[in-house]
């Protein structure tokens, strides 16, 4: 286990890194944040900071020599950057999990290899590909870029009135995946952790509501049967075990009309739908991730309260300090941009 006072390097300096950094300092670790932007939200709560691009080999190398372990807060870290730093220091979660989650097709194949249910899908690189699979995938469907998508970005809803020019234009963004649209009952997520010793601890599944592809609300306990709660945790458990995973992982699921659990995607990091743990559990997802990557024992994942987490986007943070019946978490972002995640509130009530 890394000793007290060791330094954890974090690639990316957004709100997730900020909250990881706060959790790390609470349990005696320092963080060193690496981000290209001088006003990255995590910088103001970290012991050390580096402003540098993910292409800057020298800077990445220097960063790697100054930290005791490395983690990241987003998936789209260039492979070249990982190679550069991976020579000097361990990276958790490891490259395997990252490479799978970076590419939606790799990700779906991985789920299938574990016999997990996914939506019907087909790879699409050209209009010809699209034409040959649209009938079998069906309408409505969603054309998603395989890489770099987040918060619903890089997605085009395909309906009967979508002109082929729009499809063509979308394909210019890069190779895509066409997914059948699922009329799900609910969206769920499981935040799960695994450490090097192979211990696995899950938080209770959350029920998520998205608006325009962006998470809006997470509710725990999710309003699903106990059987489905356990099944969704077991799915997440199979994923972390198959990956020999170290750290916290977010698993997004659809619950179909027929009560089937369909795996949507994974995120090899702390996850927005796990923010409720900050006020619902003694040890939250951020501390849990730090514990896993420093080689420590995992928290028990127990939930002591019911929580409704609401994201604050753009100018929704104005006057948020006036909200006095929920725990406010602001990210310290200076530029208020419409749709940008600026903070969240956890409304807490006694556990049911
Ligand atoms: P990302 O979170 O990386 O932007 P997702 O695949 O999770 O991408 O898509 C964002 C949201 O869009 C999902 O949470 C869900 O609400 C909706 N969505 C995505 N894929 C489908 C699908 N195949 N059927 C129905 N809704 C979908
Ligand atoms: Mg998602």
PDB file of C-alpha atoms and ligand atoms in Angstrom, residues 104 142 144 149-152 155 179-182 184 187 210 213 252 254 264-265, ligand 1:
ATOM      1  CA  UNK A 104     -18.104   1.617 -28.384  1.00  0.00           C
ATOM      2  CA  UNK A 142     -29.037   6.072 -32.795  1.00  0.00           C
ATOM      3  CA  UNK A 144     -23.055   7.243 -32.355  1.00  0.00           C
ATOM      4  CA  UNK A 149     -18.636  10.786 -27.212  1.00  0.00           C
ATOM      5  CA  UNK A 150     -19.862  11.932 -23.793  1.00  0.00           C
ATOM      6  CA  UNK A 151     -23.005  13.548 -22.395  1.00  0.00           C
ATOM      7  CA  UNK A 152     -24.899  12.539 -25.541  1.00  0.00           C
ATOM      8  CA  UNK A 155     -25.074  11.024 -31.363  1.00  0.00           C
ATOM      9  CA  UNK A 179     -27.701   1.118 -32.142  1.00  0.00           C
ATOM     10  CA  UNK A 180     -31.321   0.100 -31.999  1.00  0.00           C
ATOM     11  CA  UNK A 181     -33.272   2.584 -29.896  1.00  0.00           C
ATOM     12  CA  UNK A 182     -34.380   0.952 -26.652  1.00  0.00           C
ATOM     13  CA  UNK A 184     -36.392   1.328 -21.752  1.00  0.00           C
ATOM     14  CA  UNK A 187     -31.902   3.685 -16.770  1.00  0.00           C
ATOM     15  CA  UNK A 210     -31.153  11.897 -18.546  1.00  0.00           C
ATOM     16  CA  UNK A 213     -28.269  12.899 -23.275  1.00  0.00           C
ATOM     17  CA  UNK A 252     -24.694   2.102 -17.255  1.00  0.00           C
ATOM     18  CA  UNK A 254     -31.074  -0.031 -19.467  1.00  0.00           C
ATOM     19  CA  UNK A 264     -25.179   0.315 -22.251  1.00  0.00           C
ATOM     20  CA  UNK A 265     -21.617   1.378 -21.508  1.00  0.00           C
TER      21      UNK A 265
HETATM   22  P1  LIG B   1     -22.577   8.997 -23.471  1.00  0.00           P
HETATM   23  O1  LIG B   1     -23.032   8.920 -22.035  1.00  0.00           O
HETATM   24  O2  LIG B   1     -21.179   8.485 -23.648  1.00  0.00           O
HETATM   25  O3  LIG B   1     -22.820  10.291 -24.126  1.00  0.00           O
HETATM   26  P2  LIG B   1     -24.613   6.992 -23.924  1.00  0.00           P
HETATM   27  O4  LIG B   1     -24.545   5.824 -24.855  1.00  0.00           O
HETATM   28  O5  LIG B   1     -24.660   6.670 -22.481  1.00  0.00           O
HETATM   29  O6  LIG B   1     -23.437   7.956 -24.304  1.00  0.00           O
HETATM   30  O7  LIG B   1     -25.888   7.844 -24.313  1.00  0.00           O
HETATM   31  C1  LIG B   1     -26.381   8.922 -23.534  1.00  0.00           C
HETATM   32  C2  LIG B   1     -27.860   8.716 -23.224  1.00  0.00           C
HETATM   33  O8  LIG B   1     -28.615   8.595 -24.448  1.00  0.00           O
HETATM   34  C3  LIG B   1     -28.162   7.415 -22.479  1.00  0.00           C
HETATM   35  O9  LIG B   1     -27.968   7.561 -21.094  1.00  0.00           O
HETATM   36  C4  LIG B   1     -29.617   7.188 -22.856  1.00  0.00           C
HETATM   37  O10 LIG B   1     -30.472   8.039 -22.136  1.00  0.00           O
HETATM   38  C5  LIG B   1     -29.637   7.617 -24.314  1.00  0.00           C
HETATM   39  N1  LIG B   1     -29.354   6.452 -25.185  1.00  0.00           N
HETATM   40  C6  LIG B   1     -28.141   6.035 -25.599  1.00  0.00           C
HETATM   41  N2  LIG B   1     -28.211   4.924 -26.351  1.00  0.00           N
HETATM   42  C7  LIG B   1     -29.508   4.592 -26.419  1.00  0.00           C
HETATM   43  C8  LIG B   1     -30.253   3.535 -27.056  1.00  0.00           C
HETATM   44  N3  LIG B   1     -29.650   2.605 -27.812  1.00  0.00           N
HETATM   45  N4  LIG B   1     -31.598   3.525 -26.910  1.00  0.00           N
HETATM   46  C9  LIG B   1     -32.234   4.484 -26.169  1.00  0.00           C
HETATM   47  N5  LIG B   1     -31.591   5.496 -25.560  1.00  0.00           N
HETATM   48  C10 LIG B   1     -30.260   5.571 -25.671  1.00  0.00           C
END
